[in-house]
Coordinates of C-alpha atoms (C1' of nucleotides) in Angstrom, one line a residue:
Chain M
M23 CA -16.6 6.4 9.3
H24 CA -20.1 7.7 9.0
A25 CA -22.2 4.6 9.4
L26 CA -24.7 4.3 6.6
P27 CA -27.8 2.3 7.4
Y28 CA -26.9 -1.3 6.9
S29 CA -29.1 -2.0 3.9
Q30 CA -27.9 1.1 2.1
N31 CA -24.5 -0.5 1.6
L32 CA -26.0 -3.4 -0.2
Q33 CA -28.2 -1.0 -2.1
R34 CA -25.1 0.5 -3.7
F35 CA -23.9 -3.0 -4.8
L36 CA -27.4 -3.6 -6.2
D37 CA -27.2 -0.3 -8.0
R38 CA -23.9 -1.4 -9.6
L39 CA -25.4 -4.7 -10.7
S40 CA -28.5 -3.0 -12.0
L41 CA -26.3 -0.9 -14.3
R42 CA -25.7 -3.9 -16.5
S43 CA -28.2 -6.5 -15.5
I44 CA -32.0 -6.8 -15.1
L45 CA -33.0 -8.2 -11.7
T46 CA -36.4 -9.4 -10.6
K47 CA -37.9 -8.1 -7.4
E48 CA -37.0 -11.4 -5.7
E49 CA -33.4 -11.2 -6.9
R50 CA -33.1 -7.6 -5.7
Q51 CA -34.5 -8.6 -2.4
A52 CA -32.0 -11.5 -2.2
I53 CA -29.1 -9.1 -2.7
L54 CA -30.4 -6.6 -0.2
S55 CA -30.9 -9.4 2.4
L56 CA -27.3 -10.6 2.2
P57 CA -25.8 -10.8 5.7
G58 CA -22.5 -9.1 6.3
H59 CA -20.1 -8.1 8.9
A60 CA -18.7 -4.5 8.8
K61 CA -15.0 -4.1 9.3
Q62 CA -12.7 -1.2 9.3
V63 CA -9.4 -1.9 7.4
E64 CA -6.2 0.2 7.8
A65 CA -4.2 1.5 5.0
N66 CA -1.0 -0.5 4.1
V67 CA -2.1 -3.6 5.8
D68 CA -3.2 -6.7 3.9
F69 CA -6.7 -7.7 5.0
V70 CA -6.6 -10.5 2.4
A71 CA -3.1 -12.0 2.0
L72 CA -1.7 -13.6 -1.1
G73 CA -2.5 -17.3 -1.2
E74 CA -5.0 -17.1 1.6
T75 CA -8.2 -19.0 1.3
V76 CA -11.1 -16.7 2.1
A77 CA -14.7 -17.5 3.1
H78 CA -16.2 -14.2 2.4
S79 CA -16.2 -11.4 -0.2
C80 CA -15.7 -7.8 0.8
L81 CA -18.1 -5.1 -0.3
V82 CA -16.5 -1.7 -0.2
V83 CA -18.6 0.6 2.0
A84 CA -16.3 3.6 2.3
G85 CA -12.8 4.4 1.1
L86 CA -10.8 2.8 -1.6
I87 CA -9.5 -0.8 -1.8
G88 CA -6.5 -1.8 -3.9
R89 CA -5.6 -5.1 -5.3
F90 CA -1.9 -5.6 -4.8
D91 CA 0.7 -7.8 -6.6
Q92 CA 4.4 -7.5 -6.6
N93 CA 7.5 -8.7 -8.3
T94 CA 10.2 -10.6 -6.5
N95 CA 12.0 -7.5 -5.4
G96 CA 8.9 -6.6 -3.5
I97 CA 8.1 -3.7 -5.9
R98 CA 4.4 -3.4 -5.9
Q99 CA 1.8 -3.2 -8.6
I100 CA -1.8 -2.2 -7.9
T101 CA -3.9 -4.1 -10.4
A102 CA -7.3 -2.8 -9.4
I103 CA -8.8 0.0 -7.4
H104 CA -12.3 -0.7 -6.0
I105 CA -14.7 2.0 -5.0
P106 CA -17.7 1.9 -2.7
G107 CA -20.4 -0.3 -4.1
D108 CA -17.8 -2.7 -5.6
V109 CA -17.2 -6.1 -4.2
A110 CA -13.5 -6.1 -4.3
D111 CA -13.1 -9.9 -4.4
L112 CA -16.4 -11.2 -5.7
H113 CA -14.3 -13.7 -7.7
S114 CA -13.4 -15.3 -4.5
V115 CA -16.8 -16.9 -4.4
V116 CA -15.7 -19.2 -7.2
Q117 CA -12.0 -19.0 -6.6
P118 CA -11.4 -18.7 -2.8
Q119 CA -7.6 -18.9 -3.0
A120 CA -6.4 -15.3 -3.3
T121 CA -4.0 -14.6 -6.2
S122 CA -3.5 -11.0 -5.1
A123 CA -3.5 -9.2 -1.8
L124 CA -6.2 -6.7 -0.8
Q125 CA -5.4 -3.5 1.0
A126 CA -7.1 -0.3 1.8
L127 CA -5.5 2.8 0.1
S128 CA -6.6 4.8 3.0
V129 CA -8.6 3.7 6.0
A130 CA -11.7 2.1 4.7
T131 CA -14.8 0.1 5.7
V132 CA -15.8 -3.2 4.1
L133 CA -18.7 -5.4 4.6
Q134 CA -17.7 -9.1 4.7
I135 CA -20.3 -11.2 3.0
P136 CA -20.0 -14.9 3.7
H137 CA -19.6 -17.0 0.6
A138 CA -22.1 -19.3 2.0
A139 CA -24.7 -16.6 1.8
L140 CA -23.8 -15.7 -1.7
R141 CA -23.9 -19.4 -2.7
L142 CA -27.3 -19.8 -1.1
A143 CA -28.6 -16.7 -3.0
T144 CA -27.3 -18.0 -6.3
A145 CA -28.7 -21.5 -5.6
Q146 CA -32.2 -20.0 -4.9
H147 CA -32.0 -17.5 -7.8
P148 CA -29.9 -19.1 -10.6
A149 CA -29.9 -15.9 -12.6
L150 CA -27.8 -14.3 -9.8
A151 CA -24.9 -16.5 -10.9
E152 CA -24.8 -14.9 -14.3
I153 CA -25.4 -11.4 -12.8
L154 CA -22.4 -11.8 -10.5
W155 CA -20.3 -13.4 -13.2
R156 CA -21.1 -10.4 -15.4
D157 CA -20.0 -8.1 -12.6
C158 CA -16.7 -9.8 -12.4
M159 CA -16.3 -9.5 -16.2
V160 CA -16.7 -5.7 -15.9
D161 CA -13.7 -5.7 -13.6
A162 CA -11.9 -7.9 -16.0
A163 CA -12.5 -5.4 -18.8
I164 CA -11.1 -2.7 -16.6
L165 CA -8.1 -4.9 -15.9
S166 CA -7.5 -5.4 -19.5
Q167 CA -7.3 -1.6 -20.0
W168 CA -4.8 -1.4 -17.2
V169 CA -2.5 -3.7 -19.2
V170 CA -2.7 -1.3 -22.1
N171 CA -2.2 1.7 -19.8
V172 CA 0.9 0.3 -18.2
G173 CA 2.2 -1.4 -21.4
R174 CA 1.6 1.1 -24.2
R175 CA 1.1 4.6 -22.8
E176 CA 3.5 7.2 -21.7
A177 CA 3.6 8.4 -18.1
K178 CA 1.5 11.5 -18.6
V179 CA -1.2 9.6 -20.6
R180 CA -1.2 6.8 -18.0
I181 CA -1.9 9.1 -15.2
A182 CA -4.5 11.1 -17.1
H183 CA -6.2 7.9 -18.1
L184 CA -6.3 6.6 -14.5
L185 CA -7.8 9.9 -13.3
C186 CA -10.4 9.8 -16.1
E187 CA -11.3 6.2 -15.2
M188 CA -11.6 7.0 -11.5
A189 CA -13.6 10.1 -12.2
S190 CA -16.0 8.2 -14.4
R191 CA -16.4 5.3 -12.1
L192 CA -17.0 7.6 -9.2
G193 CA -19.6 9.4 -11.2
A194 CA -17.8 12.7 -10.8
P195 CA -18.0 14.2 -14.3
T196 CA -21.1 16.2 -14.8
A197 CA -22.2 18.4 -17.6
A198 CA -19.6 20.9 -16.4
N199 CA -16.1 20.7 -17.8
A200 CA -14.6 21.4 -14.4
F201 CA -15.3 19.7 -11.2
S202 CA -13.5 18.0 -8.4
F203 CA -13.7 14.8 -6.4
P204 CA -12.0 13.2 -3.4
F205 CA -9.4 10.6 -4.3
M206 CA -7.8 9.2 -1.2
V207 CA -4.5 8.0 -2.6
T208 CA -0.8 9.0 -2.2
Q209 CA 1.5 9.7 -5.1
V210 CA 3.3 6.5 -4.4
Q211 CA 0.1 4.5 -4.7
L212 CA -0.6 6.3 -8.0
A213 CA 2.8 5.2 -9.0
D214 CA 2.1 1.6 -8.0
A215 CA -1.1 1.7 -10.0
T216 CA 0.6 3.1 -13.2
G217 CA 3.9 1.2 -13.1
L218 CA 5.9 4.3 -12.5
T219 CA 8.0 5.6 -9.6
G220 CA 6.7 8.0 -7.0
V221 CA 9.2 10.7 -8.2
H222 CA 8.0 10.5 -11.7
V223 CA 4.4 10.7 -10.8
N224 CA 5.1 13.8 -8.9
R225 CA 6.7 15.4 -12.0
V226 CA 3.8 14.3 -14.2
L227 CA 1.2 15.7 -11.8
K228 CA 3.1 18.9 -12.0
T229 CA 2.8 19.1 -15.7
L230 CA -0.9 18.2 -15.6
R231 CA -1.3 21.2 -13.2
E232 CA 0.8 23.5 -15.4
D233 CA -1.1 22.5 -18.5
G234 CA -4.3 23.4 -16.8
L235 CA -5.7 19.9 -17.0
A236 CA -6.1 18.8 -13.4
D237 CA -4.8 19.4 -10.0
V238 CA -4.1 16.5 -7.8
R239 CA -3.3 17.3 -4.2
R240 CA -4.3 16.6 -0.7
R241 CA -6.3 13.5 -1.7
E242 CA -8.5 15.5 -3.9
V243 CA -8.5 15.8 -7.7
T244 CA -9.6 19.1 -9.2
V245 CA -10.3 18.7 -12.9
H246 CA -10.0 22.0 -14.7
D247 CA -10.6 20.8 -18.2
W248 CA -12.3 17.5 -18.5
E249 CA -12.3 17.4 -22.2
A250 CA -8.7 18.1 -22.4
L251 CA -8.0 15.5 -19.7
V252 CA -9.9 12.9 -21.6
A253 CA -7.9 13.7 -24.7
A254 CA -4.6 13.7 -22.8
G255 CA -5.5 10.3 -21.2
E256 CA -6.7 8.8 -24.5
F257 CA -9.8 7.9 -22.5
D258 CA -12.7 6.1 -24.1
P259 CA -15.1 5.1 -21.4
N260 CA -16.7 2.4 -23.5
Y261 CA -14.8 -0.4 -21.7
L262 CA -16.5 0.5 -18.4
Q263 CA -19.8 -0.7 -19.9
A264 CA -21.4 1.9 -17.6
D265 CA -23.8 3.4 -20.0
I266 CA -25.6 0.4 -21.2
R267 CA -29.2 1.3 -22.0
P268 CA -31.8 -0.5 -20.0
D269 CA -33.0 -2.4 -23.1
E270 CA -29.5 -3.7 -23.7
R271 CA -29.0 -5.0 -20.2
L272 CA -28.7 -8.7 -20.1
R273 CA -30.8 -11.4 -18.7
I274 CA -29.9 -15.0 -19.6
V275 CA -32.1 -17.0 -17.3
Q276 CA -35.6 -15.8 -18.0
P277 CA -37.7 -14.9 -15.0
A278 CA -40.2 -17.6 -14.1
Chain V
M1 CA -5.1 -28.0 -39.9
H2 CA -5.4 -31.6 -38.8
A3 CA -9.1 -32.1 -38.1
L4 CA -9.6 -33.6 -34.7
P5 CA -12.8 -35.6 -34.3
Y6 CA -15.4 -33.0 -33.4
S7 CA -16.1 -34.1 -29.8
Q8 CA -12.4 -34.1 -29.0
N9 CA -12.3 -30.3 -29.3
L10 CA -14.9 -30.0 -26.6
Q11 CA -13.1 -32.6 -24.6
R12 CA -10.1 -30.3 -24.3
F13 CA -12.4 -27.6 -23.0
L14 CA -14.0 -30.0 -20.6
D15 CA -10.5 -31.1 -19.5
R16 CA -9.6 -27.5 -18.8
L17 CA -12.8 -27.0 -16.7
S18 CA -12.2 -30.2 -14.8
L19 CA -8.8 -28.9 -13.7
R20 CA -10.6 -26.6 -11.3
S21 CA -14.2 -27.8 -11.0
I22 CA -16.0 -31.0 -10.3
L23 CA -18.6 -31.8 -13.0
T24 CA -21.3 -34.4 -12.8
K25 CA -21.8 -36.9 -15.6
E26 CA -24.7 -34.9 -16.9
E27 CA -22.8 -31.7 -16.9
R28 CA -19.9 -33.3 -18.7
Q29 CA -22.3 -34.5 -21.3
A30 CA -23.8 -31.1 -21.6
I31 CA -20.4 -29.6 -22.4
L32 CA -19.5 -32.3 -24.8
S33 CA -22.8 -31.9 -26.6
L34 CA -22.4 -28.2 -27.3
P35 CA -22.9 -27.4 -30.9
G36 CA -20.2 -25.5 -32.8
H37 CA -19.1 -24.3 -36.1
A38 CA -15.5 -24.7 -37.0
K39 CA -13.8 -21.8 -38.6
Q40 CA -10.3 -21.1 -39.8
V41 CA -9.0 -17.6 -38.9
E42 CA -6.1 -15.9 -40.5
A43 CA -3.3 -14.2 -38.6
N44 CA -3.5 -10.4 -38.3
V45 CA -7.2 -10.2 -39.1
D46 CA -9.7 -9.4 -36.4
F47 CA -12.3 -12.1 -36.3
V48 CA -13.9 -10.3 -33.4
A49 CA -13.7 -6.5 -33.7
L50 CA -13.7 -4.0 -30.9
G51 CA -17.2 -3.0 -30.0
E52 CA -18.8 -5.7 -32.0
T53 CA -21.7 -7.6 -30.4
V54 CA -21.1 -11.3 -30.7
A55 CA -23.6 -14.2 -30.5
H56 CA -21.1 -17.0 -30.0
S57 CA -17.9 -17.8 -28.1
C58 CA -14.8 -19.1 -29.7
L59 CA -13.2 -22.3 -28.5
V60 CA -9.6 -22.5 -29.7
V61 CA -9.1 -25.7 -31.5
A62 CA -5.6 -25.2 -33.0
G63 CA -3.2 -22.3 -33.1
L64 CA -3.0 -19.4 -30.7
I65 CA -5.5 -16.6 -30.3
G66 CA -4.6 -13.2 -29.0
R67 CA -6.7 -10.6 -27.4
F68 CA -5.7 -7.2 -28.8
D69 CA -6.1 -3.7 -27.5
Q70 CA -4.4 -0.5 -28.6
N71 CA -3.6 3.0 -27.7
T72 CA -4.8 6.0 -29.8
N73 CA -1.6 5.8 -31.9
G74 CA -2.6 2.4 -33.0
I75 CA 0.2 0.8 -31.0
R76 CA -1.0 -2.6 -30.0
Q77 CA -1.1 -4.5 -26.7
I78 CA -1.9 -8.1 -26.5
T79 CA -3.7 -8.7 -23.2
A80 CA -4.2 -12.4 -23.4
I81 CA -2.9 -15.4 -25.4
H82 CA -5.3 -18.3 -25.6
I83 CA -4.3 -21.8 -26.3
P84 CA -6.2 -24.8 -27.6
G85 CA -8.8 -25.8 -25.1
D86 CA -9.5 -22.3 -24.0
V87 CA -12.6 -20.4 -24.9
A88 CA -11.1 -17.1 -25.9
D89 CA -14.1 -15.0 -25.2
L90 CA -16.2 -17.1 -22.8
H91 CA -17.0 -13.8 -21.1
S92 CA -19.0 -12.7 -24.1
V93 CA -21.8 -15.0 -22.9
V94 CA -22.5 -12.5 -20.2
Q95 CA -20.9 -9.5 -21.9
P96 CA -21.5 -9.8 -25.6
Q97 CA -20.1 -6.3 -26.6
A98 CA -16.4 -6.9 -27.2
T99 CA -14.1 -4.6 -25.3
S100 CA -11.0 -6.1 -27.1
A101 CA -10.5 -7.5 -30.6
L102 CA -9.6 -11.1 -31.2
Q103 CA -7.0 -12.2 -33.7
A104 CA -5.1 -15.4 -34.5
L105 CA -1.4 -15.1 -33.9
S106 CA -0.8 -17.5 -36.7
V107 CA -3.4 -19.2 -38.8
A108 CA -5.8 -21.0 -36.3
T109 CA -9.0 -22.9 -36.0
V110 CA -11.8 -22.0 -33.7
L111 CA -15.1 -23.6 -32.9
Q112 CA -17.8 -21.0 -32.6
I113 CA -20.3 -22.0 -29.9
P114 CA -23.6 -20.1 -30.0
H115 CA -24.4 -18.2 -26.8
A116 CA -27.8 -19.6 -27.0
A117 CA -26.4 -23.1 -26.6
L118 CA -24.3 -22.1 -23.6
R119 CA -27.2 -20.3 -22.1
L120 CA -29.4 -23.4 -22.5
A121 CA -26.8 -25.6 -20.9
T122 CA -26.4 -23.3 -17.9
A123 CA -30.2 -23.1 -17.6
Q124 CA -30.5 -26.8 -17.5
H125 CA -27.4 -27.3 -15.3
P126 CA -27.2 -24.3 -13.0
A127 CA -23.8 -25.4 -11.7
L128 CA -22.3 -24.8 -15.1
A129 CA -22.8 -21.1 -14.6
E130 CA -20.4 -21.2 -11.7
I131 CA -18.0 -23.5 -13.5
L132 CA -17.8 -21.2 -16.5
W133 CA -17.6 -18.2 -14.2
R134 CA -14.7 -19.8 -12.5
D135 CA -13.0 -20.5 -15.8
C136 CA -13.2 -16.8 -16.6
M137 CA -11.7 -15.9 -13.3
V138 CA -8.7 -18.1 -14.1
D139 CA -8.1 -15.9 -17.1
A140 CA -8.6 -12.8 -15.0
A141 CA -5.9 -14.0 -12.6
I142 CA -3.6 -14.4 -15.6
L143 CA -4.5 -11.0 -16.8
S144 CA -3.6 -9.6 -13.4
Q145 CA -0.2 -11.1 -13.6
W146 CA 0.2 -9.5 -17.0
V147 CA -0.3 -6.1 -15.4
V148 CA 2.6 -6.9 -13.0
N149 CA 4.7 -8.2 -15.9
V150 CA 4.3 -5.2 -18.0
G151 CA 4.3 -2.7 -15.1
R152 CA 7.0 -3.9 -12.8
R153 CA 9.4 -6.2 -14.5
E154 CA 12.4 -5.5 -16.7
A155 CA 12.4 -6.6 -20.3
K156 CA 14.4 -9.8 -19.8
V157 CA 12.2 -10.8 -16.9
R158 CA 9.1 -10.0 -18.7
I159 CA 9.9 -12.2 -21.7
A160 CA 11.2 -15.0 -19.5
H161 CA 8.0 -14.8 -17.5
L162 CA 5.9 -15.0 -20.6
L163 CA 7.8 -18.0 -21.9
C164 CA 7.4 -19.7 -18.5
E165 CA 3.7 -19.0 -18.5
M166 CA 3.1 -20.3 -21.9
A167 CA 5.3 -23.4 -21.3
S168 CA 3.3 -24.2 -18.2
R169 CA -0.1 -23.6 -19.7
L170 CA 0.8 -25.7 -22.7
G171 CA 1.9 -28.4 -20.4
A172 CA 5.4 -28.4 -21.8
P173 CA 7.7 -28.6 -18.8
T174 CA 8.3 -32.2 -17.8
A175 CA 10.6 -33.7 -15.2
A176 CA 13.4 -32.8 -17.5
N177 CA 15.1 -29.4 -17.1
A178 CA 15.4 -29.0 -20.9
F179 CA 12.6 -29.4 -23.5
S180 CA 11.1 -27.6 -26.4
F181 CA 7.6 -26.7 -27.5
P182 CA 6.1 -25.0 -30.5
F183 CA 5.1 -21.3 -30.0
M184 CA 3.8 -19.8 -33.1
V185 CA 4.4 -16.1 -32.5
T186 CA 6.6 -13.5 -34.1
Q187 CA 9.0 -11.3 -32.2
V188 CA 6.7 -8.3 -32.8
Q189 CA 3.8 -10.2 -31.3
L190 CA 6.0 -11.1 -28.3
A191 CA 6.7 -7.3 -28.1
D192 CA 3.0 -6.5 -28.2
A193 CA 2.4 -9.0 -25.4
T194 CA 5.1 -7.6 -23.2
G195 CA 4.8 -3.9 -23.9
L196 CA 8.2 -3.7 -25.6
T197 CA 9.4 -2.9 -29.1
G198 CA 10.2 -5.6 -31.6
V199 CA 13.8 -4.5 -31.7
H200 CA 14.2 -4.8 -28.0
V201 CA 12.6 -8.2 -27.9
N202 CA 15.1 -9.3 -30.4
R203 CA 18.0 -8.2 -28.2
V204 CA 16.5 -9.8 -25.1
L205 CA 16.0 -13.1 -26.9
K206 CA 19.6 -12.9 -27.9
T207 CA 20.7 -12.6 -24.3
L208 CA 18.4 -15.4 -23.2
R209 CA 20.2 -17.5 -25.8
E210 CA 23.7 -16.4 -24.8
D211 CA 22.9 -17.1 -21.2
G212 CA 21.9 -20.6 -22.0
L213 CA 18.4 -20.2 -20.8
A214 CA 16.2 -20.6 -23.8
D215 CA 16.3 -20.4 -27.6
V216 CA 13.3 -18.8 -29.3
R217 CA 13.4 -19.2 -33.1
R218 CA 11.3 -20.3 -36.0
R219 CA 8.2 -20.4 -33.9
E220 CA 9.7 -22.9 -31.5
V221 CA 11.0 -22.4 -28.0
T222 CA 13.8 -24.6 -26.8
V223 CA 14.3 -24.3 -23.1
H224 CA 17.8 -25.3 -22.1
D225 CA 17.5 -24.7 -18.4
W226 CA 14.0 -24.5 -17.1
E227 CA 14.9 -23.8 -13.5
A228 CA 17.1 -20.9 -14.5
L229 CA 14.4 -19.6 -16.8
V230 CA 11.9 -19.8 -14.0
A231 CA 14.3 -17.8 -11.8
A232 CA 15.0 -15.3 -14.5
G233 CA 11.3 -14.8 -15.1
E234 CA 10.4 -14.6 -11.4
F235 CA 7.8 -17.2 -12.3
D236 CA 5.6 -18.6 -9.6
P237 CA 3.0 -20.7 -11.3
N238 CA 0.5 -20.4 -8.4
Y239 CA -1.7 -17.8 -10.1
L240 CA -2.4 -20.3 -12.9
Q241 CA -4.4 -22.4 -10.4
A242 CA -3.5 -25.3 -12.5
D243 CA -2.4 -27.7 -9.8
I244 CA -5.5 -27.7 -7.6
R245 CA -5.9 -31.1 -6.0
P246 CA -9.2 -32.9 -6.8
D247 CA -10.4 -32.5 -3.3
E248 CA -9.9 -28.8 -3.5
R249 CA -11.9 -28.4 -6.7
L250 CA -15.0 -26.4 -6.1
R251 CA -18.6 -27.2 -6.4
I252 CA -21.0 -24.6 -5.2
V253 CA -24.4 -26.0 -6.4
Q254 CA -24.5 -29.5 -5.0
P255 CA -25.4 -32.3 -7.3
A256 CA -29.1 -33.3 -7.0
Chain L
dC9 C1' 15.0 -17.0 -58.3
dG10 C1' 12.6 -13.1 -56.6
dC11 C1' 9.7 -10.9 -53.4
dG12 C1' 7.7 -10.2 -48.9
dT13 C1' 7.8 -11.0 -44.2
dA14 C1' 10.5 -11.7 -40.2
dG15 C1' 14.8 -11.2 -37.8
dT16 C1' 19.3 -8.7 -36.7
dT17 C1' 22.4 -5.0 -35.7
dG18 C1' 24.3 -0.2 -34.7
dA19 C1' 24.1 4.5 -33.3
dA20 C1' 21.6 8.3 -31.5
dC21 C1' 18.0 9.6 -28.6
dA22 C1' 14.0 9.7 -25.2
dT23 C1' 11.8 8.5 -21.3
dT24 C1' 11.8 7.1 -16.9
dA25 C1' 14.5 5.4 -12.8
dT26 C1' 17.6 6.1 -9.1
dC27 C1' 19.8 8.7 -5.5
dA28 C1' 19.9 12.2 -2.4
dA29 C1' 18.4 16.1 -0.2
dC30 C1' 15.1 19.1 1.4
dG31 C1' 10.2 21.0 2.2
dT32 C1' 5.5 20.3 3.6
dT33 C1' 1.5 18.4 5.8
dC34 C1' -0.9 15.8 9.2
dG35 C1' -1.9 13.6 13.3
dT36 C1' -0.7 13.0 18.1
dG37 C1' 0.5 13.9 22.7
dG38 C1' 2.1 17.2 25.9
Chain D
dC28 C1' -2.7 24.9 20.9
dC29 C1' 1.8 24.0 19.9
dA30 C1' 5.8 20.9 19.1
dC31 C1' 7.3 16.9 17.3
dG32 C1' 7.8 13.0 14.4
dA33 C1' 6.5 10.5 10.5
dA34 C1' 4.6 10.2 6.2
dC35 C1' 4.1 12.5 2.1
dG36 C1' 5.6 15.6 -1.6
dT37 C1' 9.2 18.2 -4.3
dT38 C1' 13.4 19.1 -6.8
dG39 C1' 18.0 18.5 -9.1
dA40 C1' 21.6 15.7 -11.0
dT41 C1' 22.8 11.5 -13.0
dA42 C1' 22.2 6.8 -14.8
dA43 C1' 19.8 3.0 -16.8
dT44 C1' 16.6 1.1 -19.7
dG45 C1' 14.2 0.9 -23.8
dT46 C1' 12.9 3.4 -28.3
dT47 C1' 13.6 5.1 -32.8
dC48 C1' 15.5 5.1 -37.2
dA49 C1' 17.8 3.0 -40.6
dA50 C1' 20.1 -0.4 -43.0
dC51 C1' 20.9 -5.0 -43.8
dT52 C1' 20.3 -10.2 -43.6
dA53 C1' 17.8 -14.6 -43.6
dC54 C1' 14.0 -17.3 -44.6
dG55 C1' 9.9 -19.2 -46.8
dC56 C1' 7.0 -19.4 -50.5
dG57 C1' 5.3 -18.7 -55.2

DNA sequence: CGCGTAGTTGAACATTATCAACGTTCGTGG
DNA sequence: CCACGAACGTTGATAATGTTCAACTACGCG
């Protein structure tokens, strides 16, 4: 993994927070000063296990991190995909007993930030509690959409929706209607995220390709017609809360 | 609706918070002193609409409140069911623009608590921010299980799981293996919560009845064999985080 | 007693799963 | 740099699960 300068990893997290919250200079500095221990995590290995009590949260530095649950037959369901800049289990600060496992979708790097440091930061800067809380709620809004995706959309729509969501979150779509972006997941992982089987995902991807919407292969998504893909995926990016204007960004505790 | 003494509504919310957090006397008092405006909400009418910016959160006093999303065909998906004592949209304190609609499942009463009051309380008692944040994360853990339910379980298991979850959250299961509890939802709402059709829910409920597991009729669930229902629903109550021992309850900001 | 909502049932159909085989790509060590 | 094995992707045939449509029944409320 290309090692970014240490502070740059935290900068991405700060950027994410700043999308929805206003931070003072001191609060920004507190985020950027968080300590952390970089760790490489292998694909298909839990680095946080179900039921485990953790003492740090994992900032995604590179790669993708999935949140995994399963039914009693061991059939898996991915309930969240975290991208660089996300803290995959920020919720563990207030709820350290894991209710899902965490796994890299392909080899990834995370920065383990001790809860103690996050707690200290929120104690010194009370507004940070609300800012981190808000960050968790963005993930909850995404999760809510996943319920709809898996519960009330057909296979093709589900996959198109997931592709749209990931493209948007990764900041891939530009003015152009066609573009491509790396997406390091297998078809089976795509199936686990959409509640389908690997075989069926394969067939759906084929039709997306044949319809000229998008080509998903070799861990890369090539969108040929973004508008059409958005329509096929019934995608309305509003729930991502990613385009909140600066004057709409929230601040509950007023700066001193 | 039988009008509880006003403070008793907030007491149930405080009870819920106290299940997972330790509150000081002052913090308890701050919760109990929250102002609110009681409001009766009709079934099948959004009292919070998608995209609306709200200025208060709704504590459920009586009845059940559903969080509704839908696909572009208008087919609905219920992503959460809130019971008395829950604040259905506590997240709106930090994210006031609604990403789902709220509706009563049958006529219900809510207490609208102004965000301003909640903000003031958290400003005066910083630990409340973490306590409310934690409360939201309990709902997120439930939401995560709903993704699994809808994505990776068969119809009968889904419905059994939902019944188990609601029974547990309502505090219905006792030492006895058979009991009953009111559950004011229609079969179609059950379908919207599980990602099925009303017709299929009807058939599944019939088999649950024939198998001697549970009888769901006339807005009342009669569990005949709790253990068997738990097995049929692949239900592991751990994710509810409802049985955290007092010494495991969290407190980040230490009392002064 | 009549009307609207909710629940029930059957038959035909659609979507997705399952099973099984085969093809392709990628990474590793010789 | 090539060969090999393992993981990943592709395809067809068949089966299971749940949907749709349509009709009919039961219940609650005025």
